[in-house]
PDB file of C-alpha atoms in Angstrom:
ATOM      1  CA  ASN A  27     101.126  -7.237   7.458  1.00  0.00           C
ATOM      2  CA  GLY A  28     104.782  -8.797   8.412  1.00  0.00           C
ATOM      3  CA  LYS A  29     106.381  -5.458   9.141  1.00  0.00           C
ATOM      4  CA  ARG A  30     108.646  -5.052  12.151  1.00  0.00           C
ATOM      5  CA  MET A  31     108.471  -1.760  13.765  1.00  0.00           C
ATOM      6  CA  GLN A  32     110.950   0.058  16.148  1.00  0.00           C
ATOM      7  CA  VAL A  33     110.025   3.020  18.068  1.00  0.00           C
ATOM      8  CA  SER A  34     112.078   6.083  18.830  1.00  0.00           C
ATOM      9  CA  TYR A  35     111.846   8.715  21.624  1.00  0.00           C
ATOM     10  CA  ILE A  36     113.160  12.323  21.474  1.00  0.00           C
ATOM     11  CA  CYS A  37     112.776  14.917  24.005  1.00  0.00           C
ATOM     12  CA  ALA A  38     112.070  18.126  22.286  1.00  0.00           C
ATOM     13  CA  LYS A  39     111.540  21.775  23.099  1.00  0.00           C
ATOM     14  CA  TYR A  40     108.859  23.875  21.425  1.00  0.00           C
ATOM     15  CA  ASP A  41     109.955  27.180  19.588  1.00  0.00           C
ATOM     16  CA  PRO A  42     106.846  29.379  19.580  1.00  0.00           C
ATOM     17  CA  VAL A  43     108.563  31.768  16.882  1.00  0.00           C
ATOM     18  CA  LYS A  44     109.095  29.280  14.454  1.00  0.00           C
ATOM     19  CA  ALA A  45     106.228  27.053  15.567  1.00  0.00           C
ATOM     20  CA  LYS A  46     108.377  23.919  15.471  1.00  0.00           C
ATOM     21  CA  TRP A  47     109.814  21.136  17.986  1.00  0.00           C
ATOM     22  CA  LYS A  48     113.531  21.339  18.013  1.00  0.00           C
ATOM     23  CA  GLU A  49     115.805  18.694  19.734  1.00  0.00           C
ATOM     24  CA  GLY A  50     117.092  20.501  22.813  1.00  0.00           C
ATOM     25  CA  CYS A  51     117.208  17.850  25.653  1.00  0.00           C
ATOM     26  CA  GLU A  52     119.041  14.792  26.232  1.00  0.00           C
ATOM     27  CA  THR A  53     116.826  11.708  25.949  1.00  0.00           C
ATOM     28  CA  ILE A  54     117.222   8.691  28.077  1.00  0.00           C
ATOM     29  CA  TYR A  55     115.302   5.451  27.765  1.00  0.00           C
ATOM     30  CA  ASN A  56     115.776   1.708  27.673  1.00  0.00           C
ATOM     31  CA  SER A  57     114.936   0.855  24.003  1.00  0.00           C
ATOM     32  CA  ALA A  58     114.438  -2.732  25.012  1.00  0.00           C
ATOM     33  CA  LYS A  59     111.845  -1.842  27.575  1.00  0.00           C
ATOM     34  CA  PRO A  60     110.391   1.419  26.792  1.00  0.00           C
ATOM     35  CA  SER A  61     107.510   0.858  29.483  1.00  0.00           C
ATOM     36  CA  ASP A  62     110.150   1.884  31.992  1.00  0.00           C
ATOM     37  CA  GLY A  63     109.549   5.422  30.850  1.00  0.00           C
ATOM     38  CA  VAL A  64     111.443   8.319  29.282  1.00  0.00           C
ATOM     39  CA  LEU A  65     113.739  10.765  30.976  1.00  0.00           C
ATOM     40  CA  CYS A  66     114.294  14.344  29.412  1.00  0.00           C
ATOM     41  CA  LEU A  67     117.296  16.061  30.855  1.00  0.00           C
ATOM     42  CA  CYS A  68     116.688  19.756  29.820  1.00  0.00           C
ATOM     43  CA  SER A  69     118.578  23.037  30.750  1.00  0.00           C
ATOM     44  CA  HIS A  70     115.473  25.226  30.356  1.00  0.00           C
ATOM     45  CA  ASN A  71     111.997  25.646  31.852  1.00  0.00           C
ATOM     46  CA  THR A  72     110.438  26.149  28.551  1.00  0.00           C
ATOM     47  CA  SER A  73     107.761  23.730  27.137  1.00  0.00           C
ATOM     48  CA  PHE A  74     109.007  20.507  26.218  1.00  0.00           C
ATOM     49  CA  ALA A  75     107.695  16.960  25.308  1.00  0.00           C
ATOM     50  CA  VAL A  76     108.549  13.613  24.400  1.00  0.00           C
ATOM     51  CA  LEU A  77     107.983  12.917  20.683  1.00  0.00           C
ATOM     52  CA  MET A  78     107.568   9.357  19.567  1.00  0.00           C
ATOM     53  CA  SER A  79     108.424   8.138  16.226  1.00  0.00           C
ATOM     54  CA  ALA A  80     107.768   4.673  14.659  1.00  0.00           C
ATOM     55  CA  TYR A  81     110.136   3.318  11.660  1.00  0.00           C
ATOM     56  CA  GLU A  82     110.075   0.165  10.164  1.00  0.00           C
ATOM     57  CA  ILE A  83     113.249  -2.014  10.883  1.00  0.00           C
ATOM     58  CA  ASP A  84     115.172  -3.005   7.717  1.00  0.00           C
ATOM     59  CA  ARG A  85     114.161  -6.397   6.233  1.00  0.00           C
ATOM     60  CA  GLY A  86     117.780  -7.797   6.034  1.00  0.00           C
ATOM     61  CA  PHE A  87     118.456  -6.863   9.712  1.00  0.00           C
ATOM     62  CA  ALA A  88     115.217  -8.442  10.844  1.00  0.00           C
ATOM     63  CA  GLU A  89     116.198 -11.771   8.718  1.00  0.00           C
ATOM     64  CA  VAL A  90     119.436 -11.878  10.189  1.00  0.00           C
ATOM     65  CA  GLN A  91     118.109 -11.232  13.654  1.00  0.00           C
ATOM     66  CA  SER A  92     115.871 -14.277  13.357  1.00  0.00           C
ATOM     67  CA  TYR A  93     118.457 -16.655  11.990  1.00  0.00           C
ATOM     68  CA  LEU A  94     120.701 -15.572  14.769  1.00  0.00           C
ATOM     69  CA  THR A  95     117.730 -16.350  17.219  1.00  0.00           C
ATOM     70  CA  TYR A  96     117.218 -19.865  15.859  1.00  0.00           C
ATOM     71  CA  VAL A  97     120.900 -20.614  15.907  1.00  0.00           C
ATOM     72  CA  LEU A  98     121.453 -19.783  19.414  1.00  0.00           C
ATOM     73  CA  LEU A  99     118.261 -21.370  20.584  1.00  0.00           C
ATOM     74  CA  GLY A 100     119.501 -24.726  18.941  1.00  0.00           C
ATOM     75  CA  ILE A 101     122.901 -24.437  20.617  1.00  0.00           C
ATOM     76  CA  SER A 102     120.992 -23.792  24.000  1.00  0.00           C
ATOM     77  CA  ILE A 103     118.503 -26.966  23.607  1.00  0.00           C
ATOM     78  CA  VAL A 104     121.471 -29.211  22.502  1.00  0.00           C
ATOM     79  CA  SER A 105     123.653 -27.963  25.438  1.00  0.00           C
ATOM     80  CA  LEU A 106     120.830 -28.649  27.879  1.00  0.00           C
ATOM     81  CA  ILE A 107     120.276 -32.034  26.285  1.00  0.00           C
ATOM     82  CA  LEU A 108     124.016 -32.868  26.797  1.00  0.00           C
ATOM     83  CA  THR A 109     123.872 -31.614  30.350  1.00  0.00           C
ATOM     84  CA  LEU A 110     120.887 -34.089  31.053  1.00  0.00           C
ATOM     85  CA  VAL A 111     122.508 -36.937  29.093  1.00  0.00           C
ATOM     86  CA  PHE A 112     125.901 -36.659  31.106  1.00  0.00           C
ATOM     87  CA  LEU A 113     124.344 -35.925  34.657  1.00  0.00           C
ATOM     88  CA  LEU A 114     121.425 -38.246  34.912  1.00  0.00           C
ATOM     89  CA  PRO A 115     123.586 -41.470  34.828  1.00  0.00           C
ATOM     90  CA  ALA A 116     126.048 -40.056  37.190  1.00  0.00           C
ATOM     91  CA  LYS A 117     124.536 -41.593  40.484  1.00  0.00           C
ATOM     92  CA  ALA A 118     127.249 -40.538  42.654  1.00  0.00           C
ATOM     93  CA  LEU A 119     126.438 -36.726  41.853  1.00  0.00           C
ATOM     94  CA  ARG A 120     122.681 -37.283  42.420  1.00  0.00           C
ATOM     95  CA  SER A 121     123.110 -39.043  45.744  1.00  0.00           C
ATOM     96  CA  THR A 122     123.068 -37.247  49.247  1.00  0.00           C
ATOM     97  CA  ARG A 123     126.076 -37.448  51.442  1.00  0.00           C
ATOM     98  CA  SER A 124     126.326 -36.985  54.899  1.00  0.00           C
ATOM     99  CA  ALA A 125     129.614 -36.302  56.708  1.00  0.00           C
ATOM    100  CA  LYS A 126     130.098 -36.389  60.422  1.00  0.00           C
ATOM    101  CA  THR A 127     132.255 -33.980  62.033  1.00  0.00           C
ATOM    102  CA  ASN A 128     133.665 -33.894  65.362  1.00  0.00           C
TER     103      ASN A 128
END
């Protein structure tokens, strides 16, 4: 369907009186690599859980991110080609040297 999704994690505690989850803990996780896990730092011993929420990334942000990726990838490839062009003809840099030390 072409939608880009982002996942957000929230550590929350359960309020039995209101029958709702409330944010009451500090949530620590790596958004780039959520498979590393989620850490909840709570100052209480009541019931708490990690709530997961998926939301769509803004289309404008996703397009800018894609263009930026292509530009940076192009610069990287051009830099690699220039490195090869300048280093391959330089035989002095590719030859092995031995030095005698007394």
